[in-house]
JSON list of C-alpha atoms and ligand atoms in Angstrom, two decimals:
[
{"chain": "A", "resi": 377, "resn": "MET", "atom": "CA", "xyz": [-8.34, 19.64, 4.55]},
{"chain": "A", "resi": 378, "resn": "SER", "atom": "CA", "xyz": [-5.54, 17.12, 5.06]},
{"chain": "A", "resi": 379, "resn": "PRO", "atom": "CA", "xyz": [-6.11, 13.51, 4.01]},
{"chain": "A", "resi": 380, "resn": "ARG", "atom": "CA", "xyz": [-7.13, 11.08, 6.71]},
{"chain": "A", "resi": 381, "resn": "THR", "atom": "CA", "xyz": [-4.66, 8.48, 7.82]},
{"chain": "A", "resi": 382, "resn": "LEU", "atom": "CA", "xyz": [-4.63, 5.11, 6.07]},
{"chain": "A", "resi": 383, "resn": "LEU", "atom": "CA", "xyz": [-3.18, 2.13, 7.92]},
{"chain": "A", "resi": 384, "resn": "ALA", "atom": "CA", "xyz": [-2.83, -0.41, 5.10]},
{"chain": "A", "resi": 385, "resn": "LEU", "atom": "CA", "xyz": [-1.66, -3.92, 5.98]},
{"chain": "A", "resi": 386, "resn": "ASN", "atom": "CA", "xyz": [0.23, -6.02, 3.44]},
{"chain": "A", "resi": 387, "resn": "TRP", "atom": "CA", "xyz": [0.18, -9.64, 4.52]},
{"chain": "A", "resi": 388, "resn": "LYS", "atom": "CA", "xyz": [2.19, -10.72, 1.46]},
{"chain": "A", "resi": 389, "resn": "MET", "atom": "CA", "xyz": [2.04, -14.54, 0.97]},
{"chain": "A", "resi": 390, "resn": "ASN", "atom": "CA", "xyz": [1.08, -15.29, 4.56]},
{"chain": "A", "resi": 391, "resn": "LYS", "atom": "CA", "xyz": [-1.95, -16.86, 6.26]},
{"chain": "A", "resi": 392, "resn": "THR", "atom": "CA", "xyz": [-4.28, -19.55, 4.97]},
{"chain": "A", "resi": 393, "resn": "PRO", "atom": "CA", "xyz": [-7.98, -18.66, 4.62]},
{"chain": "A", "resi": 394, "resn": "GLY", "atom": "CA", "xyz": [-8.58, -20.33, 8.01]},
{"chain": "A", "resi": 395, "resn": "GLU", "atom": "CA", "xyz": [-5.84, -18.23, 9.62]},
{"chain": "A", "resi": 396, "resn": "ALA", "atom": "CA", "xyz": [-7.24, -15.13, 7.95]},
{"chain": "A", "resi": 397, "resn": "ARG", "atom": "CA", "xyz": [-10.66, -15.90, 9.42]},
{"chain": "A", "resi": 398, "resn": "ALA", "atom": "CA", "xyz": [-9.22, -16.35, 12.91]},
{"chain": "A", "resi": 399, "resn": "TRP", "atom": "CA", "xyz": [-7.20, -13.12, 12.58]},
{"chain": "A", "resi": 400, "resn": "ALA", "atom": "CA", "xyz": [-10.29, -11.15, 11.48]},
{"chain": "A", "resi": 401, "resn": "GLN", "atom": "CA", "xyz": [-12.35, -12.58, 14.34]},
{"chain": "A", "resi": 402, "resn": "GLU", "atom": "CA", "xyz": [-9.65, -11.71, 16.87]},
{"chain": "A", "resi": 403, "resn": "LEU", "atom": "CA", "xyz": [-9.48, -8.19, 15.43]},
{"chain": "A", "resi": 404, "resn": "GLY", "atom": "CA", "xyz": [-13.26, -7.93, 15.76]},
{"chain": "A", "resi": 405, "resn": "GLU", "atom": "CA", "xyz": [-13.04, -8.80, 19.47]},
{"chain": "A", "resi": 406, "resn": "ARG", "atom": "CA", "xyz": [-10.30, -6.26, 20.26]},
{"chain": "A", "resi": 407, "resn": "TYR", "atom": "CA", "xyz": [-10.43, -3.43, 17.70]},
{"chain": "A", "resi": 408, "resn": "GLU", "atom": "CA", "xyz": [-11.42, 0.12, 18.71]},
{"chain": "A", "resi": 409, "resn": "PRO", "atom": "CA", "xyz": [-11.47, 2.46, 15.71]},
{"chain": "A", "resi": 410, "resn": "ALA", "atom": "CA", "xyz": [-9.02, 5.35, 16.16]},
{"chain": "A", "resi": 411, "resn": "GLN", "atom": "CA", "xyz": [-10.27, 8.80, 15.21]},
{"chain": "A", "resi": 412, "resn": "GLY", "atom": "CA", "xyz": [-9.39, 9.61, 11.59]},
{"chain": "A", "resi": 413, "resn": "VAL", "atom": "CA", "xyz": [-7.58, 6.31, 10.97]},
{"chain": "A", "resi": 414, "resn": "HIS", "atom": "CA", "xyz": [-8.86, 4.04, 8.22]},
{"chain": "A", "resi": 415, "resn": "LEU", "atom": "CA", "xyz": [-7.70, 0.41, 8.52]},
{"chain": "A", "resi": 416, "resn": "ALA", "atom": "CA", "xyz": [-7.48, -1.83, 5.44]},
{"chain": "A", "resi": 417, "resn": "VAL", "atom": "CA", "xyz": [-6.07, -5.37, 5.03]},
{"chain": "A", "resi": 418, "resn": "MET", "atom": "CA", "xyz": [-4.36, -6.43, 1.77]},
{"chain": "A", "resi": 419, "resn": "ALA", "atom": "CA", "xyz": [-4.52, -10.21, 1.78]},
{"chain": "A", "resi": 420, "resn": "PRO", "atom": "CA", "xyz": [-3.89, -13.08, -0.65]},
{"chain": "A", "resi": 421, "resn": "ALA", "atom": "CA", "xyz": [-6.90, -13.21, -2.99]},
{"chain": "A", "resi": 422, "resn": "ILE", "atom": "CA", "xyz": [-7.97, -16.64, -1.71]},
{"chain": "A", "resi": 423, "resn": "SER", "atom": "CA", "xyz": [-8.50, -15.18, 1.79]},
{"chain": "A", "resi": 424, "resn": "LEU", "atom": "CA", "xyz": [-10.64, -12.21, 0.75]},
{"chain": "A", "resi": 425, "resn": "PRO", "atom": "CA", "xyz": [-14.00, -13.99, 1.24]},
{"chain": "A", "resi": 426, "resn": "ALA", "atom": "CA", "xyz": [-12.93, -14.93, 4.80]},
{"chain": "A", "resi": 427, "resn": "LEU", "atom": "CA", "xyz": [-12.14, -11.27, 5.45]},
{"chain": "A", "resi": 428, "resn": "ALA", "atom": "CA", "xyz": [-15.43, -10.15, 3.89]},
{"chain": "A", "resi": 429, "resn": "ALA", "atom": "CA", "xyz": [-17.32, -12.41, 6.28]},
{"chain": "A", "resi": 430, "resn": "ASN", "atom": "CA", "xyz": [-15.34, -11.73, 9.47]},
{"chain": "A", "resi": 431, "resn": "LEU", "atom": "CA", "xyz": [-13.74, -8.28, 9.57]},
{"chain": "A", "resi": 432, "resn": "PRO", "atom": "CA", "xyz": [-15.33, -5.78, 11.93]},
{"chain": "A", "resi": 433, "resn": "ALA", "atom": "CA", "xyz": [-17.45, -3.01, 10.41]},
{"chain": "A", "resi": 434, "resn": "GLY", "atom": "CA", "xyz": [-15.42, -0.14, 9.06]},
{"chain": "A", "resi": 435, "resn": "VAL", "atom": "CA", "xyz": [-12.31, -2.20, 8.28]},
{"chain": "A", "resi": 436, "resn": "ALA", "atom": "CA", "xyz": [-11.76, -2.48, 4.53]},
{"chain": "A", "resi": 437, "resn": "PHE", "atom": "CA", "xyz": [-9.80, -5.05, 2.57]},
{"chain": "A", "resi": 438, "resn": "GLY", "atom": "CA", "xyz": [-8.11, -5.40, -0.77]},
{"chain": "A", "resi": 439, "resn": "ALA", "atom": "CA", "xyz": [-5.81, -7.48, -2.93]},
{"chain": "A", "resi": 440, "resn": "GLN", "atom": "CA", "xyz": [-2.05, -7.39, -3.34]},
{"chain": "A", "resi": 441, "resn": "ASP", "atom": "CA", "xyz": [-2.25, -7.39, -7.14]},
{"chain": "A", "resi": 442, "resn": "VAL", "atom": "CA", "xyz": [-4.81, -7.26, -9.94]},
{"chain": "A", "resi": 443, "resn": "SER", "atom": "CA", "xyz": [-4.75, -8.26, -13.59]},
{"chain": "A", "resi": 444, "resn": "ALA", "atom": "CA", "xyz": [-4.27, -5.59, -16.22]},
{"chain": "A", "resi": 445, "resn": "GLN", "atom": "CA", "xyz": [-6.79, -7.52, -18.35]},
{"chain": "A", "resi": 446, "resn": "GLU", "atom": "CA", "xyz": [-10.57, -7.42, -18.19]},
{"chain": "A", "resi": 447, "resn": "SER", "atom": "CA", "xyz": [-11.18, -11.20, -18.49]},
{"chain": "A", "resi": 448, "resn": "GLY", "atom": "CA", "xyz": [-10.33, -14.17, -20.69]},
{"chain": "A", "resi": 449, "resn": "ALA", "atom": "CA", "xyz": [-7.41, -16.51, -21.35]},
{"chain": "A", "resi": 450, "resn": "TYR", "atom": "CA", "xyz": [-5.00, -15.29, -18.64]},
{"chain": "A", "resi": 451, "resn": "THR", "atom": "CA", "xyz": [-4.36, -18.38, -16.55]},
{"chain": "A", "resi": 452, "resn": "GLY", "atom": "CA", "xyz": [-3.74, -17.64, -12.91]},
{"chain": "A", "resi": 453, "resn": "GLU", "atom": "CA", "xyz": [-4.80, -13.99, -13.05]},
{"chain": "A", "resi": 454, "resn": "ILE", "atom": "CA", "xyz": [-7.46, -12.38, -10.86]},
{"chain": "A", "resi": 455, "resn": "SER", "atom": "CA", "xyz": [-9.54, -9.61, -12.42]},
{"chain": "A", "resi": 456, "resn": "ALA", "atom": "CA", "xyz": [-10.69, -6.35, -10.87]},
{"chain": "A", "resi": 457, "resn": "ALA", "atom": "CA", "xyz": [-14.32, -7.42, -11.36]},
{"chain": "A", "resi": 458, "resn": "MET", "atom": "CA", "xyz": [-13.65, -10.58, -9.31]},
{"chain": "A", "resi": 459, "resn": "LEU", "atom": "CA", "xyz": [-12.14, -8.52, -6.49]},
{"chain": "A", "resi": 460, "resn": "VAL", "atom": "CA", "xyz": [-15.07, -6.11, -6.49]},
{"chain": "A", "resi": 461, "resn": "ASP", "atom": "CA", "xyz": [-17.49, -9.03, -6.40]},
{"chain": "A", "resi": 462, "resn": "VAL", "atom": "CA", "xyz": [-16.06, -10.22, -3.05]},
{"chain": "A", "resi": 463, "resn": "GLY", "atom": "CA", "xyz": [-16.18, -6.69, -1.62]},
{"chain": "A", "resi": 464, "resn": "ALA", "atom": "CA", "xyz": [-12.57, -5.55, -2.06]},
{"chain": "A", "resi": 465, "resn": "ARG", "atom": "CA", "xyz": [-11.98, -1.83, -1.98]},
{"chain": "A", "resi": 466, "resn": "TYR", "atom": "CA", "xyz": [-8.24, -1.62, -2.81]},
{"chain": "A", "resi": 467, "resn": "ALA", "atom": "CA", "xyz": [-5.62, -3.29, -4.98]},
{"chain": "A", "resi": 468, "resn": "VAL", "atom": "CA", "xyz": [-1.91, -2.87, -4.35]},
{"chain": "A", "resi": 469, "resn": "VAL", "atom": "CA", "xyz": [-0.02, -2.50, -7.64]},
{"chain": "A", "resi": 470, "resn": "GLY", "atom": "CA", "xyz": [3.70, -2.28, -8.34]},
{"chain": "A", "resi": 471, "resn": "HIS", "atom": "CA", "xyz": [5.00, -3.58, -5.02]},
{"chain": "A", "resi": 472, "resn": "SER", "atom": "CA", "xyz": [8.78, -3.94, -5.38]},
{"chain": "A", "resi": 473, "resn": "GLU", "atom": "CA", "xyz": [8.47, -7.71, -4.90]},
{"chain": "A", "resi": 474, "resn": "ARG", "atom": "CA", "xyz": [6.26, -7.88, -8.01]},
{"chain": "A", "resi": 475, "resn": "ARG", "atom": "CA", "xyz": [8.50, -5.50, -9.93]},
{"chain": "A", "resi": 476, "resn": "ASP", "atom": "CA", "xyz": [11.56, -7.62, -9.00]},
{"chain": "A", "resi": 477, "resn": "TYR", "atom": "CA", "xyz": [10.26, -11.19, -9.13]},
{"chain": "A", "resi": 478, "resn": "HIS", "atom": "CA", "xyz": [7.67, -10.79, -11.89]},
{"chain": "A", "resi": 479, "resn": "GLY", "atom": "CA", "xyz": [9.36, -8.16, -14.04]},
{"chain": "A", "resi": 480, "resn": "GLU", "atom": "CA", "xyz": [6.54, -5.65, -13.75]},
{"chain": "A", "resi": 481, "resn": "THR", "atom": "CA", "xyz": [7.41, -2.39, -15.50]},
{"chain": "A", "resi": 482, "resn": "ASP", "atom": "CA", "xyz": [5.91, 1.03, -14.84]},
{"chain": "A", "resi": 483, "resn": "ALA", "atom": "CA", "xyz": [3.69, 0.54, -17.92]},
{"chain": "A", "resi": 484, "resn": "VAL", "atom": "CA", "xyz": [2.35, -2.76, -16.55]},
{"chain": "A", "resi": 485, "resn": "VAL", "atom": "CA", "xyz": [1.78, -1.19, -13.14]},
{"chain": "A", "resi": 486, "resn": "ALA", "atom": "CA", "xyz": [-0.14, 1.71, -14.73]},
{"chain": "A", "resi": 487, "resn": "ALA", "atom": "CA", "xyz": [-2.25, -0.72, -16.79]},
{"chain": "A", "resi": 488, "resn": "LYS", "atom": "CA", "xyz": [-3.15, -2.62, -13.60]},
{"chain": "A", "resi": 489, "resn": "ALA", "atom": "CA", "xyz": [-3.99, 0.61, -11.78]},
{"chain": "A", "resi": 490, "resn": "ARG", "atom": "CA", "xyz": [-6.21, 1.75, -14.68]},
{"chain": "A", "resi": 491, "resn": "GLN", "atom": "CA", "xyz": [-8.02, -1.58, -14.64]},
{"chain": "A", "resi": 492, "resn": "ALA", "atom": "CA", "xyz": [-8.53, -1.30, -10.88]},
{"chain": "A", "resi": 493, "resn": "GLN", "atom": "CA", "xyz": [-9.94, 2.22, -11.21]},
{"chain": "A", "resi": 494, "resn": "ALA", "atom": "CA", "xyz": [-12.19, 1.21, -14.10]},
{"chain": "A", "resi": 495, "resn": "HIS", "atom": "CA", "xyz": [-13.94, -1.15, -11.67]},
{"chain": "A", "resi": 496, "resn": "GLY", "atom": "CA", "xyz": [-14.06, 1.24, -8.72]},
{"chain": "A", "resi": 497, "resn": "LEU", "atom": "CA", "xyz": [-11.10, -0.18, -6.79]},
{"chain": "A", "resi": 498, "resn": "THR", "atom": "CA", "xyz": [-8.58, 2.29, -5.38]},
{"chain": "A", "resi": 499, "resn": "PRO", "atom": "CA", "xyz": [-5.09, 1.32, -6.53]},
{"chain": "A", "resi": 500, "resn": "ILE", "atom": "CA", "xyz": [-2.28, 1.62, -3.98]},
{"chain": "A", "resi": 501, "resn": "VAL", "atom": "CA", "xyz": [0.63, 2.36, -6.32]},
{"chain": "A", "resi": 502, "resn": "CYS", "atom": "CA", "xyz": [4.02, 1.45, -4.82]},
{"chain": "A", "resi": 503, "resn": "VAL", "atom": "CA", "xyz": [7.29, 3.11, -5.78]},
{"chain": "A", "resi": 504, "resn": "GLY", "atom": "CA", "xyz": [10.75, 3.36, -4.25]},
{"chain": "A", "resi": 505, "resn": "GLU", "atom": "CA", "xyz": [14.45, 3.07, -4.91]},
{"chain": "A", "resi": 506, "resn": "LYS", "atom": "CA", "xyz": [17.04, 0.37, -4.25]},
{"chain": "A", "resi": 507, "resn": "LEU", "atom": "CA", "xyz": [20.07, 0.97, -2.05]},
{"chain": "A", "resi": 508, "resn": "ASP", "atom": "CA", "xyz": [22.53, 1.72, -4.88]},
{"chain": "A", "resi": 509, "resn": "VAL", "atom": "CA", "xyz": [20.23, 4.44, -6.21]},
{"chain": "A", "resi": 510, "resn": "ARG", "atom": "CA", "xyz": [20.01, 6.05, -2.78]},
{"chain": "A", "resi": 511, "resn": "GLU", "atom": "CA", "xyz": [23.77, 5.82, -2.30]},
{"chain": "A", "resi": 512, "resn": "ARG", "atom": "CA", "xyz": [24.22, 7.73, -5.57]},
{"chain": "A", "resi": 513, "resn": "GLY", "atom": "CA", "xyz": [21.86, 10.40, -4.24]},
{"chain": "A", "resi": 514, "resn": "GLU", "atom": "CA", "xyz": [19.37, 9.75, -7.08]},
{"chain": "A", "resi": 515, "resn": "HIS", "atom": "CA", "xyz": [16.47, 8.49, -4.93]},
{"chain": "A", "resi": 516, "resn": "VAL", "atom": "CA", "xyz": [14.17, 11.45, -5.51]},
{"chain": "A", "resi": 517, "resn": "SER", "atom": "CA", "xyz": [14.53, 11.61, -9.29]},
{"chain": "A", "resi": 518, "resn": "PHE", "atom": "CA", "xyz": [14.37, 7.80, -9.60]},
{"chain": "A", "resi": 519, "resn": "THR", "atom": "CA", "xyz": [11.21, 7.51, -7.52]},
{"chain": "A", "resi": 520, "resn": "LEU", "atom": "CA", "xyz": [9.45, 10.38, -9.28]},
{"chain": "A", "resi": 521, "resn": "THR", "atom": "CA", "xyz": [10.25, 8.95, -12.72]},
{"chain": "A", "resi": 522, "resn": "GLN", "atom": "CA", "xyz": [8.90, 5.57, -11.58]},
{"chain": "A", "resi": 523, "resn": "LEU", "atom": "CA", "xyz": [5.77, 7.23, -10.20]},
{"chain": "A", "resi": 524, "resn": "ARG", "atom": "CA", "xyz": [5.11, 9.30, -13.32]},
{"chain": "A", "resi": 525, "resn": "GLY", "atom": "CA", "xyz": [5.25, 6.12, -15.43]},
{"chain": "A", "resi": 526, "resn": "SER", "atom": "CA", "xyz": [3.13, 4.15, -12.97]},
{"chain": "A", "resi": 527, "resn": "LEU", "atom": "CA", "xyz": [0.39, 6.81, -12.93]},
{"chain": "A", "resi": 528, "resn": "GLU", "atom": "CA", "xyz": [0.02, 7.08, -16.72]},
{"chain": "A", "resi": 529, "resn": "GLY", "atom": "CA", "xyz": [-3.70, 7.53, -17.42]},
{"chain": "A", "resi": 530, "resn": "ILE", "atom": "CA", "xyz": [-4.68, 7.22, -13.74]},
{"chain": "A", "resi": 531, "resn": "GLY", "atom": "CA", "xyz": [-7.36, 9.41, -12.13]},
{"chain": "A", "resi": 532, "resn": "THR", "atom": "CA", "xyz": [-7.35, 10.90, -8.65]},
{"chain": "A", "resi": 533, "resn": "ASP", "atom": "CA", "xyz": [-8.84, 7.93, -6.78]},
{"chain": "A", "resi": 534, "resn": "VAL", "atom": "CA", "xyz": [-5.38, 6.65, -5.99]},
{"chain": "A", "resi": 535, "resn": "VAL", "atom": "CA", "xyz": [-3.07, 6.09, -3.01]},
{"chain": "A", "resi": 536, "resn": "VAL", "atom": "CA", "xyz": [0.70, 6.27, -3.45]},
{"chain": "A", "resi": 537, "resn": "ALA", "atom": "CA", "xyz": [3.03, 4.24, -1.21]},
{"chain": "A", "resi": 538, "resn": "TYR", "atom": "CA", "xyz": [6.69, 5.20, -1.04]},
{"chain": "A", "resi": 539, "resn": "GLU", "atom": "CA", "xyz": [8.58, 2.04, -0.09]},
{"chain": "A", "resi": 540, "resn": "PRO", "atom": "CA", "xyz": [12.36, 2.25, -0.33]},
{"chain": "A", "resi": 541, "resn": "VAL", "atom": "CA", "xyz": [13.39, -1.26, -1.35]},
{"chain": "A", "resi": 542, "resn": "TRP", "atom": "CA", "xyz": [16.36, -1.27, 1.04]},
{"chain": "A", "resi": 543, "resn": "ALA", "atom": "CA", "xyz": [13.91, -0.92, 3.96]},
{"chain": "A", "resi": 544, "resn": "ILE", "atom": "CA", "xyz": [11.64, -3.83, 2.95]},
{"chain": "A", "resi": 545, "resn": "GLY", "atom": "CA", "xyz": [12.02, -6.98, 5.00]},
{"chain": "A", "resi": 546, "resn": "THR", "atom": "CA", "xyz": [15.48, -5.89, 6.15]},
{"chain": "A", "resi": 547, "resn": "GLY", "atom": "CA", "xyz": [14.57, -4.39, 9.52]},
{"chain": "A", "resi": 548, "resn": "LYS", "atom": "CA", "xyz": [16.11, -1.11, 8.29]},
{"chain": "A", "resi": 549, "resn": "THR", "atom": "CA", "xyz": [13.64, 1.74, 8.39]},
{"chain": "A", "resi": 550, "resn": "ALA", "atom": "CA", "xyz": [13.99, 5.06, 6.68]},
{"chain": "A", "resi": 551, "resn": "THR", "atom": "CA", "xyz": [14.06, 7.94, 9.14]},
{"chain": "A", "resi": 552, "resn": "ALA", "atom": "CA", "xyz": [10.95, 10.05, 9.44]},
{"chain": "A", "resi": 553, "resn": "GLU", "atom": "CA", "xyz": [12.92, 12.77, 7.60]},
{"chain": "A", "resi": 554, "resn": "ASP", "atom": "CA", "xyz": [13.74, 10.38, 4.72]},
{"chain": "A", "resi": 555, "resn": "ALA", "atom": "CA", "xyz": [10.06, 9.45, 4.46]},
{"chain": "A", "resi": 556, "resn": "GLU", "atom": "CA", "xyz": [8.99, 13.10, 4.49]},
{"chain": "A", "resi": 557, "resn": "GLU", "atom": "CA", "xyz": [11.56, 14.09, 1.85]},
{"chain": "A", "resi": 558, "resn": "LEU", "atom": "CA", "xyz": [10.07, 11.63, -0.62]},
{"chain": "A", "resi": 559, "resn": "ALA", "atom": "CA", "xyz": [6.45, 12.15, 0.45]},
{"chain": "A", "resi": 560, "resn": "ALA", "atom": "CA", "xyz": [6.82, 15.90, -0.16]},
{"chain": "A", "resi": 561, "resn": "ALA", "atom": "CA", "xyz": [8.41, 15.29, -3.56]},
{"chain": "A", "resi": 562, "resn": "ILE", "atom": "CA", "xyz": [5.60, 12.85, -4.43]},
{"chain": "A", "resi": 563, "resn": "ARG", "atom": "CA", "xyz": [3.01, 15.41, -3.33]},
{"chain": "A", "resi": 564, "resn": "SER", "atom": "CA", "xyz": [4.58, 17.99, -5.68]},
{"chain": "A", "resi": 565, "resn": "LEU", "atom": "CA", "xyz": [4.37, 15.57, -8.57]},
{"chain": "A", "resi": 566, "resn": "LEU", "atom": "CA", "xyz": [0.76, 14.78, -7.66]},
{"chain": "A", "resi": 567, "resn": "SER", "atom": "CA", "xyz": [0.03, 18.55, -7.68]},
{"chain": "A", "resi": 568, "resn": "GLU", "atom": "CA", "xyz": [1.51, 18.83, -11.15]},
{"chain": "A", "resi": 569, "resn": "LEU", "atom": "CA", "xyz": [-0.63, 15.90, -12.35]},
{"chain": "A", "resi": 570, "resn": "TYR", "atom": "CA", "xyz": [-3.87, 16.51, -10.43]},
{"chain": "A", "resi": 571, "resn": "GLY", "atom": "CA", "xyz": [-3.82, 20.14, -9.28]},
{"chain": "A", "resi": 572, "resn": "GLU", "atom": "CA", "xyz": [-5.55, 20.94, -6.00]},
{"chain": "A", "resi": 573, "resn": "ALA", "atom": "CA", "xyz": [-6.82, 17.37, -5.59]},
{"chain": "A", "resi": 574, "resn": "ALA", "atom": "CA", "xyz": [-3.25, 16.39, -4.67]},
{"chain": "A", "resi": 575, "resn": "SER", "atom": "CA", "xyz": [-3.63, 17.82, -1.18]},
{"chain": "A", "resi": 576, "resn": "GLU", "atom": "CA", "xyz": [-6.43, 15.30, -0.51]},
{"chain": "A", "resi": 577, "resn": "LEU", "atom": "CA", "xyz": [-4.52, 12.22, -1.69]},
{"chain": "A", "resi": 578, "resn": "CYS", "atom": "CA", "xyz": [-2.93, 9.73, 0.69]},
{"chain": "A", "resi": 579, "resn": "VAL", "atom": "CA", "xyz": [0.83, 9.29, 0.41]},
{"chain": "A", "resi": 580, "resn": "LEU", "atom": "CA", "xyz": [1.95, 6.35, 2.53]},
{"chain": "A", "resi": 581, "resn": "TYR", "atom": "CA", "xyz": [5.36, 5.22, 3.75]},
{"chain": "A", "resi": 582, "resn": "GLY", "atom": "CA", "xyz": [6.20, 1.51, 3.74]},
{"chain": "A", "resi": 583, "resn": "GLY", "atom": "CA", "xyz": [9.24, -0.49, 4.85]},
{"chain": "A", "resi": 584, "resn": "SER", "atom": "CA", "xyz": [9.71, -2.09, 8.28]},
{"chain": "A", "resi": 585, "resn": "VAL", "atom": "CA", "xyz": [6.99, -0.01, 9.92]},
{"chain": "A", "resi": 586, "resn": "LYS", "atom": "CA", "xyz": [6.11, -1.22, 13.45]},
{"chain": "A", "resi": 587, "resn": "PRO", "atom": "CA", "xyz": [4.24, -0.01, 16.52]},
{"chain": "A", "resi": 588, "resn": "ASP", "atom": "CA", "xyz": [7.29, 1.82, 17.86]},
{"chain": "A", "resi": 589, "resn": "ASN", "atom": "CA", "xyz": [8.15, 3.85, 14.74]},
{"chain": "A", "resi": 590, "resn": "ILE", "atom": "CA", "xyz": [4.78, 4.47, 13.07]},
{"chain": "A", "resi": 591, "resn": "ALA", "atom": "CA", "xyz": [3.92, 7.62, 15.02]},
{"chain": "A", "resi": 592, "resn": "SER", "atom": "CA", "xyz": [7.10, 9.51, 14.19]},
{"chain": "A", "resi": 593, "resn": "ILE", "atom": "CA", "xyz": [6.95, 8.58, 10.48]},
{"chain": "A", "resi": 594, "resn": "CYS", "atom": "CA", "xyz": [3.25, 9.30, 10.09]},
{"chain": "A", "resi": 595, "resn": "GLY", "atom": "CA", "xyz": [3.59, 12.49, 12.14]},
{"chain": "A", "resi": 596, "resn": "LYS", "atom": "CA", "xyz": [5.29, 14.14, 9.17]},
{"chain": "A", "resi": 597, "resn": "PRO", "atom": "CA", "xyz": [3.14, 16.60, 7.19]},
{"chain": "A", "resi": 598, "resn": "ASN", "atom": "CA", "xyz": [3.15, 14.76, 3.85]},
{"chain": "A", "resi": 599, "resn": "VAL", "atom": "CA", "xyz": [2.93, 11.20, 5.19]},
{"chain": "A", "resi": 600, "resn": "ASN", "atom": "CA", "xyz": [-0.71, 10.12, 5.52]},
{"chain": "A", "resi": 601, "resn": "GLY", "atom": "CA", "xyz": [-0.23, 6.63, 6.82]},
{"chain": "A", "resi": 602, "resn": "ALA", "atom": "CA", "xyz": [1.70, 3.43, 6.25]},
{"chain": "A", "resi": 603, "resn": "LEU", "atom": "CA", "xyz": [1.78, 0.24, 4.22]},
{"chain": "A", "resi": 604, "resn": "VAL", "atom": "CA", "xyz": [2.90, -2.36, 6.74]},
{"chain": "A", "resi": 605, "resn": "GLY", "atom": "CA", "xyz": [4.47, -5.77, 6.03]},
{"chain": "A", "resi": 606, "resn": "GLY", "atom": "CA", "xyz": [5.70, -8.01, 8.88]},
{"chain": "A", "resi": 607, "resn": "ALA", "atom": "CA", "xyz": [4.01, -6.09, 11.69]},
{"chain": "A", "resi": 608, "resn": "SER", "atom": "CA", "xyz": [0.63, -6.60, 10.02]},
{"chain": "A", "resi": 609, "resn": "LEU", "atom": "CA", "xyz": [0.50, -10.31, 10.82]},
{"chain": "A", "resi": 610, "resn": "LYS", "atom": "CA", "xyz": [-0.21, -10.14, 14.55]},
{"chain": "A", "resi": 611, "resn": "VAL", "atom": "CA", "xyz": [-3.40, -8.47, 15.74]},
{"chain": "A", "resi": 612, "resn": "ALA", "atom": "CA", "xyz": [-1.56, -7.09, 18.80]},
{"chain": "A", "resi": 613, "resn": "ASP", "atom": "CA", "xyz": [0.90, -5.20, 16.56]},
{"chain": "A", "resi": 614, "resn": "VAL", "atom": "CA", "xyz": [-1.90, -3.85, 14.38]},
{"chain": "A", "resi": 615, "resn": "LEU", "atom": "CA", "xyz": [-3.76, -2.60, 17.47]},
{"chain": "A", "resi": 616, "resn": "GLY", "atom": "CA", "xyz": [-0.50, -1.05, 18.69]},
{"chain": "A", "resi": 617, "resn": "MET", "atom": "CA", "xyz": [-0.05, 0.81, 15.40]},
{"chain": "A", "resi": 618, "resn": "ASN", "atom": "CA", "xyz": [-3.70, 1.85, 15.26]},
{"chain": "A", "resi": 619, "resn": "ASP", "atom": "CA", "xyz": [-3.46, 3.28, 18.78]},
{"chain": "A", "resi": 620, "resn": "ALA", "atom": "CA", "xyz": [-0.16, 5.03, 18.04]},
{"chain": "A", "resi": 621, "resn": "LEU", "atom": "CA", "xyz": [-1.59, 7.00, 15.10]},
{"chain": "B", "resi": 2200, "resn": "LIG", "atom": "C1", "xyz": [7.23, -4.11, 4.18]},
{"chain": "B", "resi": 2200, "resn": "LIG", "atom": "O1", "xyz": [7.01, -3.40, 5.14]},
{"chain": "B", "resi": 2200, "resn": "LIG", "atom": "O2", "xyz": [8.11, -4.99, 4.20]},
{"chain": "B", "resi": 2200, "resn": "LIG", "atom": "C2", "xyz": [6.45, -3.98, 2.95]},
{"chain": "B", "resi": 2200, "resn": "LIG", "atom": "O3", "xyz": [6.89, -4.42, 1.92]},
{"chain": "B", "resi": 2200, "resn": "LIG", "atom": "C3", "xyz": [5.11, -3.35, 3.00]},
{"chain": "B", "resi": 2200, "resn": "LIG", "atom": "O4", "xyz": [4.47, -3.40, 1.76]}
]
């Protein structure tokens, strides 16, 4: 059985709680679930209660990060237990913006993913190479090494997002073939780590996904959906992507 399609939205640091509420209400008025497509919104933590109260039934939500710690003297951190308490189902970990701007290593990413899983959240583990790595032809080995380190001690309730850094926020999108090359390599690594369960896991592509390119990228055999940045902010674009899948 192939995994169902996950359309995961990454709002990044956009929308106030009031704007999140209005977005969720607008979605509720216009959203028609697409067969086999699971929609989930990754929002700033402060907006999660607004999503919990206003998203239409069947649409999940999650956080863009989670602490690697259980609780205690970690000023500014948000714990997995806090996210679960507001109804979150997912936590993105290891987005390239956190790896770059907050110095998160593979070991930190794995610790966050373990903490998420320990509380029943599904981590969405992000990996992907920068442009110089791709230009040297080392993108597959780089991404798999990053993934192996980021999955240390992680069980099978996990989603992997391949996001080439050169395609994030640049308007440049990987071709569907580029996405499939890495998704297939990721699936092989998941098979080595998890055996047959790997065929059921979602491998997403992320990086400048929009309504007009999502179908070709997600039409590839090893790509089970997308993690979407800019095009996740307008309900019309989200409906366009949902319908295209
Ligand atoms: C993008 O599409 O820019 C993303 O970073 C999605 O996570």
